[in-house]
PDB file of C-alpha atoms in Angstrom:
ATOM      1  CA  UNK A 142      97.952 107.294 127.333  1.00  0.00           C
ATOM      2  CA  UNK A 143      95.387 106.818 124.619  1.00  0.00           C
ATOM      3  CA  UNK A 144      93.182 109.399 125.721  1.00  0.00           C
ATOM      4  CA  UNK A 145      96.563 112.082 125.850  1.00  0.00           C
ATOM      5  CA  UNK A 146      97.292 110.621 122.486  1.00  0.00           C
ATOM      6  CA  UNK A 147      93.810 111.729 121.298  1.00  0.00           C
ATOM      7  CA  UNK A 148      93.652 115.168 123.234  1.00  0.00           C
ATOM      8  CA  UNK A 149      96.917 116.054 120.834  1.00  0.00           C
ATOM      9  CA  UNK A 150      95.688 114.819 118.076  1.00  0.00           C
ATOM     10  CA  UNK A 151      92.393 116.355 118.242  1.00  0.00           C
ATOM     11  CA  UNK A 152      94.013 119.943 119.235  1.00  0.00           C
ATOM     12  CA  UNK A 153      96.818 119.582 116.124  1.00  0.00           C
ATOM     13  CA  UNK A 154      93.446 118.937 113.705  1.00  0.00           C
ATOM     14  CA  UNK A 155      93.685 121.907 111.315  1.00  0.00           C
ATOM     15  CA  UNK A 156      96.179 123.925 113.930  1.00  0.00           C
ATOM     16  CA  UNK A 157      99.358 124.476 112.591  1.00  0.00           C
ATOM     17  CA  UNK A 158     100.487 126.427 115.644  1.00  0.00           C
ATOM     18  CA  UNK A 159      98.732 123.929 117.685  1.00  0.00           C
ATOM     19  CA  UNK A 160     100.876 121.195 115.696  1.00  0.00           C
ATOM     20  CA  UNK A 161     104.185 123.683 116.227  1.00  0.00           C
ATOM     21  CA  UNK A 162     103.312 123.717 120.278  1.00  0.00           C
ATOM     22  CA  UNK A 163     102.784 120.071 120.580  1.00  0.00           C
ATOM     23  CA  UNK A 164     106.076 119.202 118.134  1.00  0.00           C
ATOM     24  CA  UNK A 165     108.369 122.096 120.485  1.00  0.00           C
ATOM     25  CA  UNK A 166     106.764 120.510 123.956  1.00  0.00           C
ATOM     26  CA  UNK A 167     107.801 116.605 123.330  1.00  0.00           C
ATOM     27  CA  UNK A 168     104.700 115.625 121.830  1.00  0.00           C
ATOM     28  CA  UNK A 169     105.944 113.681 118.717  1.00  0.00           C
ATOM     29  CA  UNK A 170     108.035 111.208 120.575  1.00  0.00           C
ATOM     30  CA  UNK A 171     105.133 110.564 123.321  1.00  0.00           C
ATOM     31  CA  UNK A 172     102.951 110.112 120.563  1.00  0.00           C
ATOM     32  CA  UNK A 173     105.386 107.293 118.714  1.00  0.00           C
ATOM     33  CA  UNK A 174     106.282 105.899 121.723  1.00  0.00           C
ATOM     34  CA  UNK A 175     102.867 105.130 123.429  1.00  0.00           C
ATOM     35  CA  UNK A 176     102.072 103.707 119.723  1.00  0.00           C
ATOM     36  CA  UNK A 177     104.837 101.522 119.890  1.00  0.00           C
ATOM     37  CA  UNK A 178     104.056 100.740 123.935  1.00  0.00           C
ATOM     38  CA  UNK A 179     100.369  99.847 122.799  1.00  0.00           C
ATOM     39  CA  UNK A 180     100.985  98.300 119.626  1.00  0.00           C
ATOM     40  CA  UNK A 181      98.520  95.657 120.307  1.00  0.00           C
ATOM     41  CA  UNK A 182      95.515  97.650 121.441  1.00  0.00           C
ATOM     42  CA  UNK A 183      93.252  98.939 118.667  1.00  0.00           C
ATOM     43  CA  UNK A 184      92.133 102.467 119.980  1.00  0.00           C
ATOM     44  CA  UNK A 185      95.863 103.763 120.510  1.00  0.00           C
ATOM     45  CA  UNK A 186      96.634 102.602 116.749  1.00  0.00           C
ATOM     46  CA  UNK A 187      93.434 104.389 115.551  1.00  0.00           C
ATOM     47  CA  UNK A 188      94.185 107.878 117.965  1.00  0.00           C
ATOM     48  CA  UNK A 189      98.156 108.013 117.206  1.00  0.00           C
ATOM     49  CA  UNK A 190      97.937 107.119 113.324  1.00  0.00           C
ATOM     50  CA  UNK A 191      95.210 110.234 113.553  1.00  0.00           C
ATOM     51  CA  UNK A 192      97.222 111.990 115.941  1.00  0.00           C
ATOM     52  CA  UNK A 193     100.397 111.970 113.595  1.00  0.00           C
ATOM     53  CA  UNK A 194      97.608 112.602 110.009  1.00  0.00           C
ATOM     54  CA  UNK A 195      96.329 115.315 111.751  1.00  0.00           C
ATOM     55  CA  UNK A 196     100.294 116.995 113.040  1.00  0.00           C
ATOM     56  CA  UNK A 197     101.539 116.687 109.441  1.00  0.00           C
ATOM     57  CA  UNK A 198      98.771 117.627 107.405  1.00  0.00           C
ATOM     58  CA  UNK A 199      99.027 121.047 108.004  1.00  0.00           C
ATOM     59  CA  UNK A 200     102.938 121.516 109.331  1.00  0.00           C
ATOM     60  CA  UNK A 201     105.214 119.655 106.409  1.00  0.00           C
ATOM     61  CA  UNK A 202     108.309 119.868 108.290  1.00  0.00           C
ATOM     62  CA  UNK A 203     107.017 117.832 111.096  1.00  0.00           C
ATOM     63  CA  UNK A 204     107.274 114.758 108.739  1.00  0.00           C
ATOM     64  CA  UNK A 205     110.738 114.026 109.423  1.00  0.00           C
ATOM     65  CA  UNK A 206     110.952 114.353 112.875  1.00  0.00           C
ATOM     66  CA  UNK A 207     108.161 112.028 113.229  1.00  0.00           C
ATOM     67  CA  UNK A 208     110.296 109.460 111.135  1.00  0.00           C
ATOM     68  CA  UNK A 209     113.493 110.261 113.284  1.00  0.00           C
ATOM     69  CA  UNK A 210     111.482 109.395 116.105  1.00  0.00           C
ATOM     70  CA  UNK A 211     110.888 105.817 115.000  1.00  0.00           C
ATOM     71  CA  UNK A 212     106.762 106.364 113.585  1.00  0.00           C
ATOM     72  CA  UNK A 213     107.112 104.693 110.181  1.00  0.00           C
ATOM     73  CA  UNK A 214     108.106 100.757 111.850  1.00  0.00           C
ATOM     74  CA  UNK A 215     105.125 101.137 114.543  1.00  0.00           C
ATOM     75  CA  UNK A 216     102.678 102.632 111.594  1.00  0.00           C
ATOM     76  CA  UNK A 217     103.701  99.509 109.517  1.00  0.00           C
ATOM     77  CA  UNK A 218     103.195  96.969 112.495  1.00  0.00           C
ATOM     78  CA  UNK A 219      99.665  98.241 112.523  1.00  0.00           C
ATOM     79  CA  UNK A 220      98.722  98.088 108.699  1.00  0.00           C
ATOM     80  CA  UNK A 221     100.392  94.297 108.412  1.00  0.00           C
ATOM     81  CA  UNK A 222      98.450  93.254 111.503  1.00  0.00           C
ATOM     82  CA  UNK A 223      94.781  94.298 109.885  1.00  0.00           C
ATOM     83  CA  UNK A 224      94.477  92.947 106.380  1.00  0.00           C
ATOM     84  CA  UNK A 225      91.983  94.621 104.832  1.00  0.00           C
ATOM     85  CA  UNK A 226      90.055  96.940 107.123  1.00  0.00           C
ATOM     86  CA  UNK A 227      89.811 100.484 108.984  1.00  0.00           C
ATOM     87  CA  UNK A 228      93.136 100.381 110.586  1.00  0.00           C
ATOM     88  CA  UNK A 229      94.617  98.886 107.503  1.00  0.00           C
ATOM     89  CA  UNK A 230      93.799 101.934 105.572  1.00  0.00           C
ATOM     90  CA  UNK A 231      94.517 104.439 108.437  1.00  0.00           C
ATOM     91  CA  UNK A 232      97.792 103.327 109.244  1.00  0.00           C
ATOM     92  CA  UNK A 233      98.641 103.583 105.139  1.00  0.00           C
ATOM     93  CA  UNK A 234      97.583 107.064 105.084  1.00  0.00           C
ATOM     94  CA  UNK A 235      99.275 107.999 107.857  1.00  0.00           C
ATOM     95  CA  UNK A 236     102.414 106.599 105.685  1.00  0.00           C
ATOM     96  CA  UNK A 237     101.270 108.515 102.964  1.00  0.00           C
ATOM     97  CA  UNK A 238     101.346 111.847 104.582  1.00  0.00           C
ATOM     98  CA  UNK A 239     104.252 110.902 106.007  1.00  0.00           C
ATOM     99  CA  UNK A 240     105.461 110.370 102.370  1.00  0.00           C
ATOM    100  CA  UNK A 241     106.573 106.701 103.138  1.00  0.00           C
ATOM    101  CA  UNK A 242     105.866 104.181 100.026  1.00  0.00           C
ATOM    102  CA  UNK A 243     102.828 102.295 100.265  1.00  0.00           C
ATOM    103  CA  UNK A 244     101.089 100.405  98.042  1.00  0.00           C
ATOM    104  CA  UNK A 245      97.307 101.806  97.255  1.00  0.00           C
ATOM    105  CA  UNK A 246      95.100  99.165  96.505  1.00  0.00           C
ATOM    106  CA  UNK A 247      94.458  98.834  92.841  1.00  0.00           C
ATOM    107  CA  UNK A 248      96.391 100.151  90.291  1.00  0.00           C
ATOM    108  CA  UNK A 249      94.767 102.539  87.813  1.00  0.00           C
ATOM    109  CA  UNK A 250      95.633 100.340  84.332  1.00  0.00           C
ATOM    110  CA  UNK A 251      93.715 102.928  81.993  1.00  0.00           C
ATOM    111  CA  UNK A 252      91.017 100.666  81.191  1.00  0.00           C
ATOM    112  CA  UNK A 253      87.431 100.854  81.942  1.00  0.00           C
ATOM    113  CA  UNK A 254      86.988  96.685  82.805  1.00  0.00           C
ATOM    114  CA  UNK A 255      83.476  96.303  84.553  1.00  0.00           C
ATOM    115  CA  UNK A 256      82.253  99.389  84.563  1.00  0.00           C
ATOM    116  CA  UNK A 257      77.822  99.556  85.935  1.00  0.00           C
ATOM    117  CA  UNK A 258      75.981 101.826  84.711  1.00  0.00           C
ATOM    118  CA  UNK A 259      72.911 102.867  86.954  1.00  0.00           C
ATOM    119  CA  UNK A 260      69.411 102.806  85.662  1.00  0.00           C
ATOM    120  CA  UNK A 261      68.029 106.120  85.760  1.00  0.00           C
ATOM    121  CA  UNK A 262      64.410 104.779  85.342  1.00  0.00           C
ATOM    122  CA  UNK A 263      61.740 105.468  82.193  1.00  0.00           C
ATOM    123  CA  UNK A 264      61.439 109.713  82.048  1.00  0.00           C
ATOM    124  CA  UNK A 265      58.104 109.069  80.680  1.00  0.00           C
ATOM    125  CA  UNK A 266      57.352 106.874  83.887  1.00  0.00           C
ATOM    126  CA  UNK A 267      55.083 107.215  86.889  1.00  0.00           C
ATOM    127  CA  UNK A 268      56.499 109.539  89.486  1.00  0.00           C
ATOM    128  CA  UNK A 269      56.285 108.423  92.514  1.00  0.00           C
ATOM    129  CA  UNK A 270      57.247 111.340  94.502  1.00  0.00           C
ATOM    130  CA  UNK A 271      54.188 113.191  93.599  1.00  0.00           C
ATOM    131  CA  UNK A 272      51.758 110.494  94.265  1.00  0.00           C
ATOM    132  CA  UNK A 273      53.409 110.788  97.711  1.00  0.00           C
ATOM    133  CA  UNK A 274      52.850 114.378  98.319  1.00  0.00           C
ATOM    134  CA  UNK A 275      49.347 113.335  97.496  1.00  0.00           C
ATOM    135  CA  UNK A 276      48.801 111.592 100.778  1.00  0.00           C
ATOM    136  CA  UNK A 277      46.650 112.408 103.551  1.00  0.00           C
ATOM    137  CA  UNK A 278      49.806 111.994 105.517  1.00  0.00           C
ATOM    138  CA  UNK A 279      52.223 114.225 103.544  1.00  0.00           C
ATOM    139  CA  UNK A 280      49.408 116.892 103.165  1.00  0.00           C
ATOM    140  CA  UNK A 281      48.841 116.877 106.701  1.00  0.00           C
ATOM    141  CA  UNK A 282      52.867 117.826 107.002  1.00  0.00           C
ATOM    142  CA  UNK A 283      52.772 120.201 104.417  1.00  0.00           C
ATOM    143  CA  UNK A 284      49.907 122.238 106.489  1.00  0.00           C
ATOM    144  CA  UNK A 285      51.333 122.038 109.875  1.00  0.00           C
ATOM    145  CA  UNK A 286      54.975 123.804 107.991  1.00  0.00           C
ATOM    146  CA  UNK A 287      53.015 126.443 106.063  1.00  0.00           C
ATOM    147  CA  UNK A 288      51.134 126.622 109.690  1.00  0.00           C
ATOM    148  CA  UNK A 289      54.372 127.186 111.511  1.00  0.00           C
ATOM    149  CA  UNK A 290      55.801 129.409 108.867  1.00  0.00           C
ATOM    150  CA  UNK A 291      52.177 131.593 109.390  1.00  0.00           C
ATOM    151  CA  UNK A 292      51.119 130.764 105.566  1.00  0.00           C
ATOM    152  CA  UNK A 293      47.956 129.032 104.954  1.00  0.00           C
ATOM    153  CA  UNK A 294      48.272 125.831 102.104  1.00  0.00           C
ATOM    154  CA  UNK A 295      46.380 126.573  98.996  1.00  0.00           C
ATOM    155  CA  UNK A 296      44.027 123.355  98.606  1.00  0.00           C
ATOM    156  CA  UNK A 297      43.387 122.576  95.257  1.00  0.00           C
TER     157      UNK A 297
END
């Protein structure tokens, strides 16, 4: 079942008639039911919660049939069981695109708090990169692409 689950949810990624076909042929409830059936095992969370991103990202009015067919109460069994991790956040986005309320993360307040700021490093400073290219090694390189290109290297 996981592996079906995948093979629709890879063939609905950026298909909406794919998504349509798979939706009209009994896809959606094999899809929520082998979730639900395989609750427990990590790859079928991963492959349906993908399965049902990928059927709805493109094809809106596949959301609520999706719901009707049970999705959001399997979805939420898999973000409660995994804290803080991959399957935490896949399971909440599939709620998101589902339009289900989730809660995301950190709430923007406004306010900078601990902001870094990365050093960018003296302008005036050594440069490192060119005393690289200076190498017998990187010269070496540089010849055997002008070589394969059919230029000949300039030597200074």
């Amino acid at each position: 079942q996981v592996d079906a689950v995948s093979a629709l949810g890879n063939m609905a990624l950026r298909m909406p008639e794919n998504c349509t076909a798979i939706a009209e042929a009994g896809g959606i409830p094999a899809i929520v039911h082998a979730l639900g059936q395989h609750i427990n095992m990590p790859r079928m969370q991963s492959k349906a919660c993908l399965a049902i991103r990928n059927l709805v990202g493109r094809n809106e009015e596949l959301r609520q049939p999706i719901l009707d067919a049970g999705a959001e109460a399997s979805i939420r069994a898999v973000m409660n069981a995994h804290t803080d991790d991959y399957m935490h956040n896949l399971a909440k986005a599939a709620l998101r695109d589902l339009h289900c309320n989730v809660q995301l993360g950190v709430v923007f307040t406004g306010e900078v708090g601990e902001a870094k700021t990365l050093e960018q490093g003296d302008m005036n400073g050594e440069n490192h990169w060119d005393k690289f290219l200076e190498t017998p090694e990187a010269q070496e390189a540089a010849r055997a692409e002008f070589a394969a290109l059919g230029l000949e290297m300039e030597n200074d």
